[in-house]
CSV table of C-alpha atoms and ligand atoms in Angstrom, one decimal:
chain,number,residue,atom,x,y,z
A,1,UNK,CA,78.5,-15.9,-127.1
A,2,UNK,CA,81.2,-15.6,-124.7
A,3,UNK,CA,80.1,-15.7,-121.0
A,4,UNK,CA,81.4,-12.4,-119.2
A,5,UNK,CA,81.3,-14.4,-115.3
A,6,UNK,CA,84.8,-14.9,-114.0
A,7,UNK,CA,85.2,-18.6,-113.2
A,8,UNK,CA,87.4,-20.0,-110.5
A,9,UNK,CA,90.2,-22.0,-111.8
A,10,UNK,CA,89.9,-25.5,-111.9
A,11,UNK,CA,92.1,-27.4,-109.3
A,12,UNK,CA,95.1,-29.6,-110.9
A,13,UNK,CA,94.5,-32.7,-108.5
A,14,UNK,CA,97.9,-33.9,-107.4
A,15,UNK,CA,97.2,-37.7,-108.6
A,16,UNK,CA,97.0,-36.2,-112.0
A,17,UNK,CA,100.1,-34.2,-112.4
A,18,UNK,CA,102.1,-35.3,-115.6
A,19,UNK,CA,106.3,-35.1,-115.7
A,20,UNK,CA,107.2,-31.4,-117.2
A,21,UNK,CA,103.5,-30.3,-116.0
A,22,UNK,CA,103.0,-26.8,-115.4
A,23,UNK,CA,101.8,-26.2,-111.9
A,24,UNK,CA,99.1,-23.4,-110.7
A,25,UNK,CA,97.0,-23.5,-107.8
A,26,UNK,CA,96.4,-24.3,-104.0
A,27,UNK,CA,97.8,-26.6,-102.1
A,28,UNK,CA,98.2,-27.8,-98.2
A,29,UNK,CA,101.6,-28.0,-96.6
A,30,UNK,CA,102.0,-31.0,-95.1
A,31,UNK,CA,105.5,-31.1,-94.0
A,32,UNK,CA,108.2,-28.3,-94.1
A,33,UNK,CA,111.6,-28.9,-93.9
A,34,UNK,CA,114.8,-26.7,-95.2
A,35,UNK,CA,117.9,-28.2,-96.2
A,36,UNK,CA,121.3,-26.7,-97.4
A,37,UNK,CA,123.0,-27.9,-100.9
A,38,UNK,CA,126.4,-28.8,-101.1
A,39,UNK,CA,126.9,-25.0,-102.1
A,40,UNK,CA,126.0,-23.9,-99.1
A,41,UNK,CA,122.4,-22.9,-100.5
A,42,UNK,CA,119.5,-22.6,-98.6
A,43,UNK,CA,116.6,-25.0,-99.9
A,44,UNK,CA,113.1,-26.0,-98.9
A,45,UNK,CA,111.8,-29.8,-99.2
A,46,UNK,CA,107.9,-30.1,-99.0
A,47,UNK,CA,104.8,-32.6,-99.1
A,48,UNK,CA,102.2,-30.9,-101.0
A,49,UNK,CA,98.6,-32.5,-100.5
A,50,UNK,CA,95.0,-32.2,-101.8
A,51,UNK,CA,92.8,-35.0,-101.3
A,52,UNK,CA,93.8,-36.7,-104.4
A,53,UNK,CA,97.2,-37.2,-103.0
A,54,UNK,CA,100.5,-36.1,-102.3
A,55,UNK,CA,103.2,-34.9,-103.5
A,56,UNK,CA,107.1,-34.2,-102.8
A,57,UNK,CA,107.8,-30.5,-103.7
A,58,UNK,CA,111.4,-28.3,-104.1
A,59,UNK,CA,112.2,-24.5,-104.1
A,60,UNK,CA,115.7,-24.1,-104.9
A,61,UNK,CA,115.3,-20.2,-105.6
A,62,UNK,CA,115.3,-17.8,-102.9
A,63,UNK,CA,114.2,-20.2,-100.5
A,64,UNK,CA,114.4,-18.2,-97.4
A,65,UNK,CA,112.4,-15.0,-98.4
A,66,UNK,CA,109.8,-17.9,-99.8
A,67,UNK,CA,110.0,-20.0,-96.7
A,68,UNK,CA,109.3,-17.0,-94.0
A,69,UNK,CA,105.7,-16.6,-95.7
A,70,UNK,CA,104.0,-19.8,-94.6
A,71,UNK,CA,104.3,-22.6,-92.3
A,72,UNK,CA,103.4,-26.4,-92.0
A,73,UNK,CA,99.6,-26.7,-92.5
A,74,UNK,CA,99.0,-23.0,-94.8
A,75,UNK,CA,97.4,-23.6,-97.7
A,76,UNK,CA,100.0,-21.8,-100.4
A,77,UNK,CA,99.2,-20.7,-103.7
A,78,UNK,CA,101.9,-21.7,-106.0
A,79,UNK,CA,103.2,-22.0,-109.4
A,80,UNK,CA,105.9,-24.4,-110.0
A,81,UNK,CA,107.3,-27.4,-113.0
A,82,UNK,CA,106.4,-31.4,-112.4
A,83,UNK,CA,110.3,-33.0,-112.9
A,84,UNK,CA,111.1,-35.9,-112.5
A,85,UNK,CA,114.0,-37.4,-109.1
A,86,UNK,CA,114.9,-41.0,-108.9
A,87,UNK,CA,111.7,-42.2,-110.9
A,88,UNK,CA,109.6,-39.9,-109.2
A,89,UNK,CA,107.8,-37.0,-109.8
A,90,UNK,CA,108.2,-33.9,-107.7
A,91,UNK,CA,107.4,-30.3,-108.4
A,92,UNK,CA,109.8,-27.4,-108.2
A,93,UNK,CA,108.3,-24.3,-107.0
A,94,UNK,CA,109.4,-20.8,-108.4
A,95,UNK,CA,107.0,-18.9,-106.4
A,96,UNK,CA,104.1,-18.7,-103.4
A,97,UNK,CA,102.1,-16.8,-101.2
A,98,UNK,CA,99.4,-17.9,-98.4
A,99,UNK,CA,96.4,-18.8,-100.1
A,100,UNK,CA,94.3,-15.6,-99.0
A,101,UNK,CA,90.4,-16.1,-98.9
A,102,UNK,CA,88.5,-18.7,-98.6
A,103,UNK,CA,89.5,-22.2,-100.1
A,104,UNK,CA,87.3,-24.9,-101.0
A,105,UNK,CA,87.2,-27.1,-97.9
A,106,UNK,CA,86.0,-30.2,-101.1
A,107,UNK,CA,89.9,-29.8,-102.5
A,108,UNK,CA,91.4,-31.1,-99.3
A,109,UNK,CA,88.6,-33.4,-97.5
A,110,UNK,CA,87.9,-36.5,-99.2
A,111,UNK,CA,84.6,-37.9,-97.9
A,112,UNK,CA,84.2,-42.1,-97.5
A,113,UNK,CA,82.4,-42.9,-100.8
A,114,UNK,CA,79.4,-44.3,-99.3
A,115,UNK,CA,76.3,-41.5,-98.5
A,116,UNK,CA,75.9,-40.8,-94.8
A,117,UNK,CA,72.3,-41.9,-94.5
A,118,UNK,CA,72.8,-45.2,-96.1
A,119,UNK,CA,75.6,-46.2,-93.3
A,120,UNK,CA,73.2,-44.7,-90.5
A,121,UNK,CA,70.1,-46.4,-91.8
A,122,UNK,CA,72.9,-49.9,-92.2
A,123,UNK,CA,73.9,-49.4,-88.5
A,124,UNK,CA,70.3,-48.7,-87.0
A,125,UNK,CA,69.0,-52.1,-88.8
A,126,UNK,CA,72.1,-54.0,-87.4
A,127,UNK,CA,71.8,-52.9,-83.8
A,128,UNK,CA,67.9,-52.8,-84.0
A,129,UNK,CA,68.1,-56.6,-82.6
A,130,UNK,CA,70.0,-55.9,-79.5
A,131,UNK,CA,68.0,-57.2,-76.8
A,132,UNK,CA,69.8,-56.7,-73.3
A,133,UNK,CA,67.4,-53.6,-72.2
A,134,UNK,CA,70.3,-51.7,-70.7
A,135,UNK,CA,72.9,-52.2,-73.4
A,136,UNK,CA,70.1,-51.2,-75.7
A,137,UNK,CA,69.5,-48.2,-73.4
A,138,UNK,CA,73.3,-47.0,-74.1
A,139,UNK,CA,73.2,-47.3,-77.3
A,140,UNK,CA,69.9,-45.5,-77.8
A,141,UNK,CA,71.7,-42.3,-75.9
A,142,UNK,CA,74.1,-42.2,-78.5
A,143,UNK,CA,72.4,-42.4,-81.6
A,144,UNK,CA,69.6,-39.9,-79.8
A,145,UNK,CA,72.2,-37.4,-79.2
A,146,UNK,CA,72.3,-35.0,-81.5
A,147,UNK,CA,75.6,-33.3,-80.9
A,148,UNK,CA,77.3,-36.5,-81.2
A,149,UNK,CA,75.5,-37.5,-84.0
A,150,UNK,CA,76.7,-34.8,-85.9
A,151,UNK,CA,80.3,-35.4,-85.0
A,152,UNK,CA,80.0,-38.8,-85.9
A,153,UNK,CA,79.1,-38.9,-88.8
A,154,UNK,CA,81.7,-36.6,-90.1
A,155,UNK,CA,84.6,-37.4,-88.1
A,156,UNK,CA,87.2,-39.7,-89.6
A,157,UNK,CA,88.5,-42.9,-87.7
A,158,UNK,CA,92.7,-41.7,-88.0
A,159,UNK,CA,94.9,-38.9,-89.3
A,160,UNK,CA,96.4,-40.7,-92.2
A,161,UNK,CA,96.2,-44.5,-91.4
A,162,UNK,CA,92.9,-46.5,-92.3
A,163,UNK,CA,89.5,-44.1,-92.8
A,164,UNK,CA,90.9,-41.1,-92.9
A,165,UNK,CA,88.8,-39.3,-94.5
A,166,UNK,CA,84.7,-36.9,-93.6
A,167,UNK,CA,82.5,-40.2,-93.0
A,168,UNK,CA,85.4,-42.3,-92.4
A,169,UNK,CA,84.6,-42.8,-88.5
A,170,UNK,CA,80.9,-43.7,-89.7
A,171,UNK,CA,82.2,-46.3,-92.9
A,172,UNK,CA,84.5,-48.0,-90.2
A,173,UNK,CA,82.0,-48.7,-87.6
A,174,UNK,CA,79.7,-49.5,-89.6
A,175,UNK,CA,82.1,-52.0,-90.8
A,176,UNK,CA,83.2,-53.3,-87.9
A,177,UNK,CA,79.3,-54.1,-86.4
A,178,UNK,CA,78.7,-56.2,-89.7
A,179,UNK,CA,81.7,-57.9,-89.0
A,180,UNK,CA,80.7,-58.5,-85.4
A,181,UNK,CA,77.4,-59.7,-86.2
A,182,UNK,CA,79.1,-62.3,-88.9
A,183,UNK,CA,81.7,-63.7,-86.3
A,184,UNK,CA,78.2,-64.1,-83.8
A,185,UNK,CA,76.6,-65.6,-86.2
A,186,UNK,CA,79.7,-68.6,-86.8
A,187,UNK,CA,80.8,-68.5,-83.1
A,188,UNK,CA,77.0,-68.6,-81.1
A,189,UNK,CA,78.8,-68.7,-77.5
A,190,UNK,CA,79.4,-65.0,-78.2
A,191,UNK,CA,77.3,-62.6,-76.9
A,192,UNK,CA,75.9,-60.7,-79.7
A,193,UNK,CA,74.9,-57.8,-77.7
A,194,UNK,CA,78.1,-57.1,-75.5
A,195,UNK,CA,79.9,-57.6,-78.8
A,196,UNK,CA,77.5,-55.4,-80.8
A,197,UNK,CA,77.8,-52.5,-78.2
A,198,UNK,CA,81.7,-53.2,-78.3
A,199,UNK,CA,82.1,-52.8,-82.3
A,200,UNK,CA,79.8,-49.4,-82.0
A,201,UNK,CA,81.5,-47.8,-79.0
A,202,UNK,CA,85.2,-48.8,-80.1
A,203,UNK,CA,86.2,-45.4,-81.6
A,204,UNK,CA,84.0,-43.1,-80.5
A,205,UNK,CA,86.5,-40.8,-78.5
A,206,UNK,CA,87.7,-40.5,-82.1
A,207,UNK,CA,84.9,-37.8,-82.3
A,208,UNK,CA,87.0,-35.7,-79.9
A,209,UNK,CA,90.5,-36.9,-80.8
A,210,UNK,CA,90.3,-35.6,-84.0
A,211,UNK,CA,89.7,-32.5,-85.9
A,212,UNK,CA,89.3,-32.1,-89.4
A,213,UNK,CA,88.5,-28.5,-90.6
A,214,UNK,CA,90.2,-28.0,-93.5
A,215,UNK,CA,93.0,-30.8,-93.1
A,216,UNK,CA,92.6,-33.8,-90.1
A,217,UNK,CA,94.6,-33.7,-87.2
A,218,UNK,CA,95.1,-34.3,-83.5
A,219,UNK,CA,92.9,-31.8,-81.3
A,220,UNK,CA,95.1,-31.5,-77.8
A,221,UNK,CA,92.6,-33.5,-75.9
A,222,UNK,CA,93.4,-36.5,-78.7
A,223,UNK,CA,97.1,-35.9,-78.3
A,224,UNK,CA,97.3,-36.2,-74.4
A,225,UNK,CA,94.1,-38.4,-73.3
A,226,UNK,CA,93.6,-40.5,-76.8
A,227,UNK,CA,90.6,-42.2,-78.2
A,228,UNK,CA,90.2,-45.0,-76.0
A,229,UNK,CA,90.1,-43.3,-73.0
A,230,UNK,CA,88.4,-40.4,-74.1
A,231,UNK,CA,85.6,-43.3,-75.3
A,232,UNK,CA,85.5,-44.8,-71.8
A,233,UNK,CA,84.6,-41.3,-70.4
A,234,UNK,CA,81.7,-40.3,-72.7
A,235,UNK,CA,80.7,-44.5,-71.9
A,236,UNK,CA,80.4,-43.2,-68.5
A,237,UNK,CA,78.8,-40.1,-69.1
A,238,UNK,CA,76.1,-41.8,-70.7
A,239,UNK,CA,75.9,-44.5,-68.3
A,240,UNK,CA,75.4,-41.9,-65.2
A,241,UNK,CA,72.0,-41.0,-66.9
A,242,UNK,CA,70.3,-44.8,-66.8
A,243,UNK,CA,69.3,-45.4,-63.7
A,244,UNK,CA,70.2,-48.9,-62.3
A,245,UNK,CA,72.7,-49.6,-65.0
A,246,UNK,CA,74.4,-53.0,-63.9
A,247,UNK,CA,77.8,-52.6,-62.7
A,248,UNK,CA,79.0,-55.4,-64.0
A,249,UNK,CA,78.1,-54.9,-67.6
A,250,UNK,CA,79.2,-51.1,-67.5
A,251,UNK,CA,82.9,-52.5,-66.8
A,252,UNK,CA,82.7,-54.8,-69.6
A,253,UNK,CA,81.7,-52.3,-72.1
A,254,UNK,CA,84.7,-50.4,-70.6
A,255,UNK,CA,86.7,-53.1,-70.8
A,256,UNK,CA,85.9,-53.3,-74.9
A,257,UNK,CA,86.8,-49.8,-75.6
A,258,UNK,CA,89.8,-50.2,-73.4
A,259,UNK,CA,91.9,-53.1,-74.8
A,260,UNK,CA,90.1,-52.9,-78.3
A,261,UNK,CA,93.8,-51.8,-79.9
A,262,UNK,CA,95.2,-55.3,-78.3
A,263,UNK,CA,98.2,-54.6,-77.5
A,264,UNK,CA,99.9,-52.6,-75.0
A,265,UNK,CA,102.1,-51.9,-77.8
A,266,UNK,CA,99.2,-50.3,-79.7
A,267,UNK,CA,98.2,-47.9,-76.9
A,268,UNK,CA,95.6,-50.8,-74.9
A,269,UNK,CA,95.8,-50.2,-71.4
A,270,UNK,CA,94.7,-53.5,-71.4
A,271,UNK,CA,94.9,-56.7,-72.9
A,272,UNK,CA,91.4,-58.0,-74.3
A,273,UNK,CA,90.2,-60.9,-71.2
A,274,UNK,CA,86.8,-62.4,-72.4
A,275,UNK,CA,85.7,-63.9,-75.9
A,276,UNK,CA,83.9,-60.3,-77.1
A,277,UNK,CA,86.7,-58.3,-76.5
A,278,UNK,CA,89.4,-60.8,-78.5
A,279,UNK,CA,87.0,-60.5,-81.3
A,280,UNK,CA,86.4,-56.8,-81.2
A,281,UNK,CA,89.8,-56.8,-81.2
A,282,UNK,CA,90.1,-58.4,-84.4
A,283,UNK,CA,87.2,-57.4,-86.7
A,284,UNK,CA,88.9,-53.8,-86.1
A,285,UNK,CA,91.9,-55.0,-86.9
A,286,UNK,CA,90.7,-56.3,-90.1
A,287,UNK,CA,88.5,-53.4,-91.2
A,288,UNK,CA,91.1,-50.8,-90.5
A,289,UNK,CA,93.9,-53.0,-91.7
A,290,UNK,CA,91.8,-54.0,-95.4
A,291,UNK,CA,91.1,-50.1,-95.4
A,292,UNK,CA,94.4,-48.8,-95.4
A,293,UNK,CA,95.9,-51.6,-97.7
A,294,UNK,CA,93.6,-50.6,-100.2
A,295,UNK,CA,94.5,-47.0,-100.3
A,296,UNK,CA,97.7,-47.7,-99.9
A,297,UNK,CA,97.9,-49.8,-103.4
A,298,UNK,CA,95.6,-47.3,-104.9
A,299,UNK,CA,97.6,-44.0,-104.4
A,300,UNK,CA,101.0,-46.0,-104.6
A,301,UNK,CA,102.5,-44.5,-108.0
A,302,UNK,CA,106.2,-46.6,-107.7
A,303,UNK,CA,107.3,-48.6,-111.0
A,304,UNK,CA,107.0,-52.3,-110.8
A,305,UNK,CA,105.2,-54.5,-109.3
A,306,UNK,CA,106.1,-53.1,-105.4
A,307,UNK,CA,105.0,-50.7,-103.5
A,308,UNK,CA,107.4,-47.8,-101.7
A,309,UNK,CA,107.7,-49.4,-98.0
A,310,UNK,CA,105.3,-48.3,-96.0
A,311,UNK,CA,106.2,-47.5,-92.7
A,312,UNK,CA,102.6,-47.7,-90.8
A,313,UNK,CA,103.0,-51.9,-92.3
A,314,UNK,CA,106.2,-52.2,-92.1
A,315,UNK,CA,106.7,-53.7,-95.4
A,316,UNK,CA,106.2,-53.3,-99.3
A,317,UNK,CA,103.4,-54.5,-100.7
B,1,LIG,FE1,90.7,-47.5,-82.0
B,2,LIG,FE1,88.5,-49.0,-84.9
């Protein structure tokens, strides 16, 4: 019996595109850029994205009727033919038009692969041994605040380097206190606690310097204040509201957020100056880092035993 309901299409995910391929569907616009052959013809090069992947795409054919209908970030619906450039696959497109309706946020957003309340029932058991009342106090107005909480958990920690992905900001923190509580446990001097309350409050200005509707990106408050000191604030915020909060420890817990990236280089106002913040500094490091070497080497589709360089690393790999 043949079934009368109309179906939506199923998505082509981009990892999956074979050479000579025939391409229908939606896709994001990543990048936009328009070119002119040796002809003098007007041409349009393109990154095409779903959360698979990405993909470099072409129109040669009346590329500036086709260009004026969309912009960087549209979703376009397109049909177009996998070929093959320099060893690697890109698809030229013969026709689009803004995707009209509503897409399917789940072709674009990847989520971190671990389930949200597993990584919020991980980092309540890890930070349920803190024992400094008032570090315990900040913490508590965090994880009791609803509105963040929701944020949190399905913000991701950066735009395309390590994390980026729904749950990403969650998987990384999570992460990072494990790793924080490991380096206590071989290095005693350290002060779990401070370093604890560092390796949960690191990122969280990423709640508000990113936005990720149906693609991630800079909000404007990310883009002119960043994460670090958009952390510090909603630190201080919080603090405000416990009464007698020690001075002293309120500037260290600033002090973690602020010089967590360790570098000036890397957007620290400040270097890290006591033993928690050098470590903060690099359990982050390694988390993020092992994060975005991974996917790197996972979506990489070059020949041989290299990678493409990668720009963020500056290296192949
Ligand atoms: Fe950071
Ligand atoms: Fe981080």
């Amino acid at each position: 019996m043949t079934a009368n309901t109309k179906e939506a299409p199923v998505h082509l995910w981009l990892k999956d595109l074979g050479a000579d391929a025939s391409v229908e569907g939606v896709y994001l616009v990543k990048d936009k850029r328009s070119g002119v052959s040796r002809k003098g013809d007007s041409y349009l090069m393109l990154v095409l994205s779903d959360k698979s992947g990405e993909i470099e795409a072409r129109v040669w054919e009346k590329a500036d009727s086709l260009s004026a209908r969309f912009k960087t970030g549209d979703m376009i619906r397109l049909q177009g033919q996998v070929t093959s450039f320099k060893g690697q696959n890109q698809v030229v497109i013969s026709d689009l038009t803004v995707a009209e309706g509503t897409v399917d946020p789940a072709i674009f957003l990847e989520a971190s692969p671990f389930a949200v309340s597993d990584m919020i029932a991980g980092l309540r058991e890890i930070l349920r041994d803190m024992e400094e009342t008032h570090t315990r106090a900040v913490i508590d107005r965090f994880m009791g605040d609803t509105e963040f909480m929701s944020r949190f958990k399905r913000a991701p920690a950066a735009k395309n380097f390590h994390h980026c992905y729904l749950g990403g900001l969650l998987e990384h923190t999570l992460a990072v206190c494990r790793l924080a509580s490991d380096v206590c446990a071989r290095y005693p001097s350290l002060n779990r606690d401070i370093l604890l309350a560092g390796a949960f409050l690191h990122d969280i200005g990423k709640v508000k310097e990113l936005s990720c509707d149906l693609q991630i990106d800079y909000t404007d408050e990310g883009r002119l204040i960043g994460h670090l000191a958009l952390g510090a604030s909603m630190l201080d915020e919080k603090i405000r509201e416990i009464k007698g909060f020690p001075a002293e420890l309120a500037i260290r817990l600033r002090h973690l957020i602020l010089s967590h990236h360790g570098e000036y280089l890397f957007g620290s106002p400040k270097k890290p100056k006591f033993a928690e913040a050098f470590a903060l500094h690099f359990v982050d490091d390694l988390d993020a880092k092992l994060n975005a070497l991974g996917r790197i080497l996972e979506r990489d589709r070059e020949d041989g035993s290299w990678t493409r360089y990668n720009r963020l690393l500056e290296r192949y790999l």
